[in-house]
C-alpha cells in the first residue's frame, strides 16, 4: 500500500494522530489553495472555486472535527472522480 493510500486510510478512519502538513497535502492535491493567516492567527484557510472554504488551525494534534471535514472532501472527490 502506498504512502498516499495509507494517508487517505488514516483520514477515513478519523485518526487523531494526523499532522497539519498531511491534511494540507491532501487538500492541495484536490485543488485547494492555502491562504496564510494575517496578524498572528494560527488558522489557515483552504479555498477551491465552487467549494466551501475550510479553515484549519495549525495545532498538533489536529482535532477530530477538522479530520472529519477533510474526510468529507476526500469522499466527495472520490465520488466526483468515479462519475467522470
PDB file of N, CA and C in Angstrom:
ATOM      1  N   UNK A   1       0.856  -1.180   0.000  1.00  0.00           N
ATOM      2  CA  UNK A   1       0.000   0.000   0.000  1.00  0.00           C
ATOM      3  C   UNK A   1       0.903   1.244   0.000  1.00  0.00           C
ATOM      4  N   UNK A   2       0.595   2.198  -0.851  1.00  0.00           N
ATOM      5  CA  UNK A   2       1.418   3.400  -0.967  1.00  0.00           C
ATOM      6  C   UNK A   2       1.209   4.333   0.230  1.00  0.00           C
ATOM      7  N   UNK A   3       2.126   5.283   0.382  1.00  0.00           N
ATOM      8  CA  UNK A   3       2.000   6.272   1.461  1.00  0.00           C
ATOM      9  C   UNK A   3       0.716   7.076   1.308  1.00  0.00           C
ATOM     10  N   UNK A   4       0.370   7.381   0.065  1.00  0.00           N
ATOM     11  CA  UNK A   4      -0.849   8.159  -0.196  1.00  0.00           C
ATOM     12  C   UNK A   4      -2.082   7.384   0.264  1.00  0.00           C
ATOM     13  N   UNK A   5      -2.134   6.098  -0.073  1.00  0.00           N
ATOM     14  CA  UNK A   5      -3.270   5.267   0.338  1.00  0.00           C
ATOM     15  C   UNK A   5      -3.352   5.152   1.855  1.00  0.00           C
ATOM     16  N   UNK A   6      -2.200   5.030   2.507  1.00  0.00           N
ATOM     17  CA  UNK A   6      -2.179   4.960   3.969  1.00  0.00           C
ATOM     18  C   UNK A   6      -2.682   6.265   4.585  1.00  0.00           C
ATOM     19  N   UNK A   7      -2.292   7.389   3.991  1.00  0.00           N
ATOM     20  CA  UNK A   7      -2.735   8.683   4.490  1.00  0.00           C
ATOM     21  C   UNK A   7      -4.249   8.819   4.347  1.00  0.00           C
ATOM     22  N   UNK A   8      -4.783   8.466   3.182  1.00  0.00           N
ATOM     23  CA  UNK A   8      -6.235   8.531   2.988  1.00  0.00           C
ATOM     24  C   UNK A   8      -6.961   7.578   3.931  1.00  0.00           C
ATOM     25  N   UNK A   9      -6.371   6.429   4.194  1.00  0.00           N
ATOM     26  CA  UNK A   9      -6.968   5.464   5.111  1.00  0.00           C
ATOM     27  C   UNK A   9      -7.014   6.041   6.529  1.00  0.00           C
ATOM     28  N   UNK A  10      -5.954   6.735   6.942  1.00  0.00           N
ATOM     29  CA  UNK A  10      -5.936   7.357   8.268  1.00  0.00           C
ATOM     30  C   UNK A  10      -7.013   8.432   8.384  1.00  0.00           C
ATOM     31  N   UNK A  11      -7.208   9.189   7.303  1.00  0.00           N
ATOM     32  CA  UNK A  11      -8.229  10.240   7.314  1.00  0.00           C
ATOM     33  C   UNK A  11      -9.617   9.604   7.388  1.00  0.00           C
ATOM     34  N   UNK A  12      -9.859   8.594   6.598  1.00  0.00           N
ATOM     35  CA  UNK A  12     -11.173   7.950   6.595  1.00  0.00           C
ATOM     36  C   UNK A  12     -11.472   7.238   7.912  1.00  0.00           C
ATOM     37  N   UNK A  13     -10.427   6.843   8.631  1.00  0.00           N
ATOM     38  CA  UNK A  13     -10.611   6.211   9.939  1.00  0.00           C
ATOM     39  C   UNK A  13     -10.701   7.254  11.051  1.00  0.00           C
ATOM     40  N   UNK A  14     -10.654   8.534  10.672  1.00  0.00           N
ATOM     41  CA  UNK A  14     -10.707   9.658  11.613  1.00  0.00           C
ATOM     42  C   UNK A  14      -9.614   9.560  12.676  1.00  0.00           C
ATOM     43  N   UNK A  15      -8.417   9.243  12.230  1.00  0.00           N
ATOM     44  CA  UNK A  15      -7.264   9.145  13.125  1.00  0.00           C
ATOM     45  C   UNK A  15      -6.964  10.512  13.733  1.00  0.00           C
ATOM     46  N   UNK A  16      -6.582  10.515  14.991  1.00  0.00           N
ATOM     47  CA  UNK A  16      -6.278  11.788  15.664  1.00  0.00           C
ATOM     48  C   UNK A  16      -4.777  12.058  15.714  1.00  0.00           C
ATOM     49  N   UNK A  17      -3.974  11.212  15.074  1.00  0.00           N
ATOM     50  CA  UNK A  17      -2.535  11.454  15.077  1.00  0.00           C
ATOM     51  C   UNK A  17      -2.036  12.029  13.745  1.00  0.00           C
ATOM     52  N   UNK A  18      -2.912  12.702  13.043  1.00  0.00           N
ATOM     53  CA  UNK A  18      -2.542  13.352  11.784  1.00  0.00           C
ATOM     54  C   UNK A  18      -1.894  14.703  12.068  1.00  0.00           C
ATOM     55  N   UNK A  19      -1.028  15.110  11.179  1.00  0.00           N
ATOM     56  CA  UNK A  19      -0.378  16.420  11.298  1.00  0.00           C
ATOM     57  C   UNK A  19      -1.012  17.400  10.313  1.00  0.00           C
ATOM     58  N   UNK A  20      -0.852  18.676  10.603  1.00  0.00           N
ATOM     59  CA  UNK A  20      -1.381  19.730   9.751  1.00  0.00           C
ATOM     60  C   UNK A  20      -0.862  19.570   8.325  1.00  0.00           C
ATOM     61  N   UNK A  21       0.432  19.273   8.176  1.00  0.00           N
ATOM     62  CA  UNK A  21       1.034  19.161   6.842  1.00  0.00           C
ATOM     63  C   UNK A  21       0.415  18.027   6.030  1.00  0.00           C
ATOM     64  N   UNK A  22      -0.025  16.974   6.706  1.00  0.00           N
ATOM     65  CA  UNK A  22      -0.662  15.860   5.993  1.00  0.00           C
ATOM     66  C   UNK A  22      -2.021  16.279   5.450  1.00  0.00           C
ATOM     67  N   UNK A  23      -2.796  16.997   6.257  1.00  0.00           N
ATOM     68  CA  UNK A  23      -4.094  17.484   5.783  1.00  0.00           C
ATOM     69  C   UNK A  23      -3.899  18.492   4.656  1.00  0.00           C
ATOM     70  N   UNK A  24      -2.879  19.335   4.805  1.00  0.00           N
ATOM     71  CA  UNK A  24      -2.582  20.325   3.767  1.00  0.00           C
ATOM     72  C   UNK A  24      -2.253  19.625   2.447  1.00  0.00           C
ATOM     73  N   UNK A  25      -1.451  18.580   2.510  1.00  0.00           N
ATOM     74  CA  UNK A  25      -1.063  17.835   1.304  1.00  0.00           C
ATOM     75  C   UNK A  25      -2.288  17.274   0.591  1.00  0.00           C
ATOM     76  N   UNK A  26      -3.215  16.712   1.360  1.00  0.00           N
ATOM     77  CA  UNK A  26      -4.423  16.127   0.772  1.00  0.00           C
ATOM     78  C   UNK A  26      -5.280  17.212   0.134  1.00  0.00           C
ATOM     79  N   UNK A  27      -5.517  18.299   0.870  1.00  0.00           N
ATOM     80  CA  UNK A  27      -6.368  19.372   0.338  1.00  0.00           C
ATOM     81  C   UNK A  27      -5.764  19.988  -0.917  1.00  0.00           C
ATOM     82  N   UNK A  28      -4.463  20.230  -0.910  1.00  0.00           N
ATOM     83  CA  UNK A  28      -3.825  20.827  -2.082  1.00  0.00           C
ATOM     84  C   UNK A  28      -3.836  19.870  -3.274  1.00  0.00           C
ATOM     85  N   UNK A  29      -3.805  18.569  -3.013  1.00  0.00           N
ATOM     86  CA  UNK A  29      -3.859  17.618  -4.121  1.00  0.00           C
ATOM     87  C   UNK A  29      -5.220  17.634  -4.805  1.00  0.00           C
ATOM     88  N   UNK A  30      -6.260  18.061  -4.079  1.00  0.00           N
ATOM     89  CA  UNK A  30      -7.600  18.162  -4.656  1.00  0.00           C
ATOM     90  C   UNK A  30      -7.898  19.568  -5.178  1.00  0.00           C
ATOM     91  N   UNK A  31      -6.888  20.402  -5.281  1.00  0.00           N
ATOM     92  CA  UNK A  31      -7.054  21.706  -5.911  1.00  0.00           C
ATOM     93  C   UNK A  31      -7.333  22.862  -4.962  1.00  0.00           C
ATOM     94  N   UNK A  32      -7.287  22.626  -3.668  1.00  0.00           N
ATOM     95  CA  UNK A  32      -7.487  23.705  -2.706  1.00  0.00           C
ATOM     96  C   UNK A  32      -6.200  24.508  -2.578  1.00  0.00           C
ATOM     97  N   UNK A  33      -6.348  25.812  -2.398  1.00  0.00           N
ATOM     98  CA  UNK A  33      -5.198  26.681  -2.214  1.00  0.00           C
ATOM     99  C   UNK A  33      -5.209  27.211  -0.790  1.00  0.00           C
ATOM    100  N   UNK A  34      -4.050  27.157  -0.146  1.00  0.00           N
ATOM    101  CA  UNK A  34      -3.950  27.601   1.238  1.00  0.00           C
ATOM    102  C   UNK A  34      -3.675  29.096   1.298  1.00  0.00           C
ATOM    103  N   UNK A  35      -4.395  29.763   2.186  1.00  0.00           N
ATOM    104  CA  UNK A  35      -4.161  31.179   2.431  1.00  0.00           C
ATOM    105  C   UNK A  35      -3.651  31.309   3.859  1.00  0.00           C
ATOM    106  N   UNK A  36      -2.470  31.888   3.986  1.00  0.00           N
ATOM    107  CA  UNK A  36      -1.852  32.053   5.302  1.00  0.00           C
ATOM    108  C   UNK A  36      -2.633  33.080   6.114  1.00  0.00           C
ATOM    109  N   UNK A  37      -2.657  32.909   7.428  1.00  0.00           N
ATOM    110  CA  UNK A  37      -3.380  33.858   8.274  1.00  0.00           C
ATOM    111  C   UNK A  37      -2.644  35.188   8.344  1.00  0.00           C
ATOM    112  N   UNK A  38      -3.382  36.221   8.652  1.00  0.00           N
ATOM    113  CA  UNK A  38      -2.763  37.530   8.822  1.00  0.00           C
ATOM    114  C   UNK A  38      -2.869  37.927  10.287  1.00  0.00           C
ATOM    115  N   UNK A  39      -1.879  38.598  10.760  1.00  0.00           N
ATOM    116  CA  UNK A  39      -1.939  39.139  12.105  1.00  0.00           C
ATOM    117  C   UNK A  39      -1.796  38.137  13.230  1.00  0.00           C
ATOM    118  N   UNK A  40      -0.930  37.143  13.085  1.00  0.00           N
ATOM    119  CA  UNK A  40      -0.617  36.250  14.183  1.00  0.00           C
ATOM    120  C   UNK A  40      -1.593  35.126  14.449  1.00  0.00           C
ATOM    121  N   UNK A  41      -2.594  34.954  13.627  1.00  0.00           N
ATOM    122  CA  UNK A  41      -3.540  33.861  13.810  1.00  0.00           C
ATOM    123  C   UNK A  41      -2.887  32.543  13.399  1.00  0.00           C
ATOM    124  N   UNK A  42      -3.402  31.453  13.906  1.00  0.00           N
ATOM    125  CA  UNK A  42      -2.873  30.137  13.529  1.00  0.00           C
ATOM    126  C   UNK A  42      -3.853  29.378  12.646  1.00  0.00           C
ATOM    127  N   UNK A  43      -4.893  30.050  12.173  1.00  0.00           N
ATOM    128  CA  UNK A  43      -5.926  29.398  11.366  1.00  0.00           C
ATOM    129  C   UNK A  43      -5.674  29.648   9.879  1.00  0.00           C
ATOM    130  N   UNK A  44      -5.474  28.548   9.151  1.00  0.00           N
ATOM    131  CA  UNK A  44      -5.220  28.613   7.712  1.00  0.00           C
ATOM    132  C   UNK A  44      -6.505  28.266   6.975  1.00  0.00           C
ATOM    133  N   UNK A  45      -6.792  29.010   5.908  1.00  0.00           N
ATOM    134  CA  UNK A  45      -7.996  28.789   5.123  1.00  0.00           C
ATOM    135  C   UNK A  45      -7.619  28.169   3.785  1.00  0.00           C
ATOM    136  N   UNK A  46      -8.344  27.126   3.428  1.00  0.00           N
ATOM    137  CA  UNK A  46      -8.145  26.448   2.143  1.00  0.00           C
ATOM    138  C   UNK A  46      -9.365  26.720   1.282  1.00  0.00           C
ATOM    139  N   UNK A  47      -9.125  27.196   0.056  1.00  0.00           N
ATOM    140  CA  UNK A  47     -10.226  27.551  -0.845  1.00  0.00           C
ATOM    141  C   UNK A  47     -10.064  26.856  -2.189  1.00  0.00           C
ATOM    142  N   UNK A  48     -11.228  26.524  -2.755  1.00  0.00           N
ATOM    143  CA  UNK A  48     -11.280  25.949  -4.096  1.00  0.00           C
ATOM    144  C   UNK A  48     -12.517  26.533  -4.760  1.00  0.00           C
ATOM    145  N   UNK A  49     -12.390  27.008  -6.000  1.00  0.00           N
ATOM    146  CA  UNK A  49     -13.553  27.572  -6.678  1.00  0.00           C
ATOM    147  C   UNK A  49     -14.715  26.586  -6.709  1.00  0.00           C
ATOM    148  N   UNK A  50     -15.898  27.064  -6.339  1.00  0.00           N
ATOM    149  CA  UNK A  50     -17.091  26.243  -6.353  1.00  0.00           C
ATOM    150  C   UNK A  50     -17.297  25.402  -5.107  1.00  0.00           C
ATOM    151  N   UNK A  51     -16.400  25.513  -4.136  1.00  0.00           N
ATOM    152  CA  UNK A  51     -16.500  24.721  -2.900  1.00  0.00           C
ATOM    153  C   UNK A  51     -16.456  25.650  -1.691  1.00  0.00           C
ATOM    154  N   UNK A  52     -17.000  25.155  -0.596  1.00  0.00           N
ATOM    155  CA  UNK A  52     -16.940  25.918   0.644  1.00  0.00           C
ATOM    156  C   UNK A  52     -15.503  25.960   1.150  1.00  0.00           C
ATOM    157  N   UNK A  53     -15.072  27.112   1.677  1.00  0.00           N
ATOM    158  CA  UNK A  53     -13.725  27.157   2.254  1.00  0.00           C
ATOM    159  C   UNK A  53     -13.669  26.345   3.541  1.00  0.00           C
ATOM    160  N   UNK A  54     -12.500  25.852   3.854  1.00  0.00           N
ATOM    161  CA  UNK A  54     -12.295  25.099   5.084  1.00  0.00           C
ATOM    162  C   UNK A  54     -11.147  25.750   5.847  1.00  0.00           C
ATOM    163  N   UNK A  55     -11.356  26.003   7.128  1.00  0.00           N
ATOM    164  CA  UNK A  55     -10.344  26.632   7.961  1.00  0.00           C
ATOM    165  C   UNK A  55      -9.847  25.621   8.985  1.00  0.00           C
ATOM    166  N   UNK A  56      -8.520  25.478   9.036  1.00  0.00           N
ATOM    167  CA  UNK A  56      -7.902  24.522   9.947  1.00  0.00           C
ATOM    168  C   UNK A  56      -6.817  25.230  10.749  1.00  0.00           C
ATOM    169  N   UNK A  57      -6.871  25.129  12.081  1.00  0.00           N
ATOM    170  CA  UNK A  57      -5.791  25.712  12.886  1.00  0.00           C
ATOM    171  C   UNK A  57      -4.541  24.837  12.812  1.00  0.00           C
ATOM    172  N   UNK A  58      -3.394  25.487  12.833  1.00  0.00           N
ATOM    173  CA  UNK A  58      -2.133  24.742  12.760  1.00  0.00           C
ATOM    174  C   UNK A  58      -1.696  24.397  14.177  1.00  0.00           C
ATOM    175  N   UNK A  59      -2.379  23.423  14.743  1.00  0.00           N
ATOM    176  CA  UNK A  59      -2.075  22.917  16.080  1.00  0.00           C
ATOM    177  C   UNK A  59      -1.849  21.423  15.975  1.00  0.00           C
ATOM    178  N   UNK A  60      -1.006  20.910  16.820  1.00  0.00           N
ATOM    179  CA  UNK A  60      -0.769  19.474  16.872  1.00  0.00           C
ATOM    180  C   UNK A  60      -1.230  18.972  18.228  1.00  0.00           C
ATOM    181  N   UNK A  61      -1.958  17.919  18.347  1.00  0.00           N
ATOM    182  CA  UNK A  61      -2.548  17.151  17.248  1.00  0.00           C
ATOM    183  C   UNK A  61      -3.782  17.860  16.692  1.00  0.00           C
ATOM    184  N   UNK A  62      -4.143  17.490  15.491  1.00  0.00           N
ATOM    185  CA  UNK A  62      -5.316  18.047  14.833  1.00  0.00           C
ATOM    186  C   UNK A  62      -6.561  17.481  15.504  1.00  0.00           C
ATOM    187  N   UNK A  63      -7.512  18.343  15.804  1.00  0.00           N
ATOM    188  CA  UNK A  63      -8.755  17.884  16.425  1.00  0.00           C
ATOM    189  C   UNK A  63      -9.584  17.083  15.418  1.00  0.00           C
ATOM    190  N   UNK A  64     -10.360  16.167  15.957  1.00  0.00           N
ATOM    191  CA  UNK A  64     -11.143  15.236  15.138  1.00  0.00           C
ATOM    192  C   UNK A  64     -12.094  15.956  14.186  1.00  0.00           C
ATOM    193  N   UNK A  65     -12.672  17.083  14.599  1.00  0.00           N
ATOM    194  CA  UNK A  65     -13.634  17.798  13.746  1.00  0.00           C
ATOM    195  C   UNK A  65     -12.995  18.236  12.427  1.00  0.00           C
ATOM    196  N   UNK A  66     -11.712  18.616  12.463  1.00  0.00           N
ATOM    197  CA  UNK A  66     -11.042  19.047  11.235  1.00  0.00           C
ATOM    198  C   UNK A  66     -10.717  17.845  10.342  1.00  0.00           C
ATOM    199  N   UNK A  67     -10.415  16.713  10.955  1.00  0.00           N
ATOM    200  CA  UNK A  67     -10.194  15.494  10.180  1.00  0.00           C
ATOM    201  C   UNK A  67     -11.501  15.084   9.506  1.00  0.00           C
ATOM    202  N   UNK A  68     -12.632  15.249  10.215  1.00  0.00           N
ATOM    203  CA  UNK A  68     -13.935  14.925   9.632  1.00  0.00           C
ATOM    204  C   UNK A  68     -14.226  15.798   8.415  1.00  0.00           C
ATOM    205  N   UNK A  69     -13.869  17.090   8.485  1.00  0.00           N
ATOM    206  CA  UNK A  69     -14.085  17.988   7.348  1.00  0.00           C
ATOM    207  C   UNK A  69     -13.276  17.538   6.134  1.00  0.00           C
ATOM    208  N   UNK A  70     -12.027  17.162   6.361  1.00  0.00           N
ATOM    209  CA  UNK A  70     -11.183  16.710   5.256  1.00  0.00           C
ATOM    210  C   UNK A  70     -11.693  15.367   4.729  1.00  0.00           C
ATOM    211  N   UNK A  71     -12.190  14.514   5.610  1.00  0.00           N
ATOM    212  CA  UNK A  71     -12.755  13.222   5.184  1.00  0.00           C
ATOM    213  C   UNK A  71     -13.925  13.445   4.235  1.00  0.00           C
ATOM    214  N   UNK A  72     -14.798  14.415   4.538  1.00  0.00           N
ATOM    215  CA  UNK A  72     -15.925  14.722   3.654  1.00  0.00           C
ATOM    216  C   UNK A  72     -15.429  15.133   2.273  1.00  0.00           C
ATOM    217  N   UNK A  73     -14.358  15.909   2.235  1.00  0.00           N
ATOM    218  CA  UNK A  73     -13.798  16.350   0.951  1.00  0.00           C
ATOM    219  C   UNK A  73     -13.231  15.155   0.192  1.00  0.00           C
ATOM    220  N   UNK A  74     -12.501  14.283   0.885  1.00  0.00           N
ATOM    221  CA  UNK A  74     -11.922  13.096   0.246  1.00  0.00           C
ATOM    222  C   UNK A  74     -13.031  12.236  -0.345  1.00  0.00           C
ATOM    223  N   UNK A  75     -14.094  12.021   0.427  1.00  0.00           N
ATOM    224  CA  UNK A  75     -15.198  11.186  -0.061  1.00  0.00           C
ATOM    225  C   UNK A  75     -15.916  11.833  -1.239  1.00  0.00           C
ATOM    226  N   UNK A  76     -16.137  13.149  -1.205  1.00  0.00           N
ATOM    227  CA  UNK A  76     -16.818  13.804  -2.320  1.00  0.00           C
ATOM    228  C   UNK A  76     -15.944  13.822  -3.560  1.00  0.00           C
ATOM    229  N   UNK A  77     -14.649  13.967  -3.389  1.00  0.00           N
ATOM    230  CA  UNK A  77     -13.741  13.921  -4.545  1.00  0.00           C
ATOM    231  C   UNK A  77     -13.704  12.519  -5.149  1.00  0.00           C
ATOM    232  N   UNK A  78     -13.792  11.500  -4.310  1.00  0.00           N
ATOM    233  CA  UNK A  78     -13.804  10.125  -4.820  1.00  0.00           C
ATOM    234  C   UNK A  78     -15.071   9.877  -5.635  1.00  0.00           C
ATOM    235  N   UNK A  79     -16.206  10.390  -5.167  1.00  0.00           N
ATOM    236  CA  UNK A  79     -17.474  10.239  -5.894  1.00  0.00           C
ATOM    237  C   UNK A  79     -17.385  10.999  -7.225  1.00  0.00           C
ATOM    238  N   UNK A  80     -16.850  12.221  -7.184  1.00  0.00           N
ATOM    239  CA  UNK A  80     -16.710  13.010  -8.412  1.00  0.00           C
ATOM    240  C   UNK A  80     -15.788  12.327  -9.408  1.00  0.00           C
ATOM    241  N   UNK A  81     -14.729  11.697  -8.908  1.00  0.00           N
ATOM    242  CA  UNK A  81     -13.772  11.015  -9.777  1.00  0.00           C
ATOM    243  C   UNK A  81     -14.409   9.782 -10.441  1.00  0.00           C
ATOM    244  N   UNK A  82     -15.271   9.093  -9.698  1.00  0.00           N
ATOM    245  CA  UNK A  82     -15.933   7.906 -10.244  1.00  0.00           C
ATOM    246  C   UNK A  82     -16.954   8.252 -11.315  1.00  0.00           C
ATOM    247  N   UNK A  83     -17.615   9.407 -11.182  1.00  0.00           N
ATOM    248  CA  UNK A  83     -18.645   9.782 -12.146  1.00  0.00           C
ATOM    249  C   UNK A  83     -18.056  10.404 -13.408  1.00  0.00           C
ATOM    250  N   UNK A  84     -16.799  10.822 -13.380  1.00  0.00           N
ATOM    251  CA  UNK A  84     -16.179  11.436 -14.561  1.00  0.00           C
ATOM    252  C   UNK A  84     -15.464  10.443 -15.405  1.00  0.00           C
TER     253      UNK A  84
END
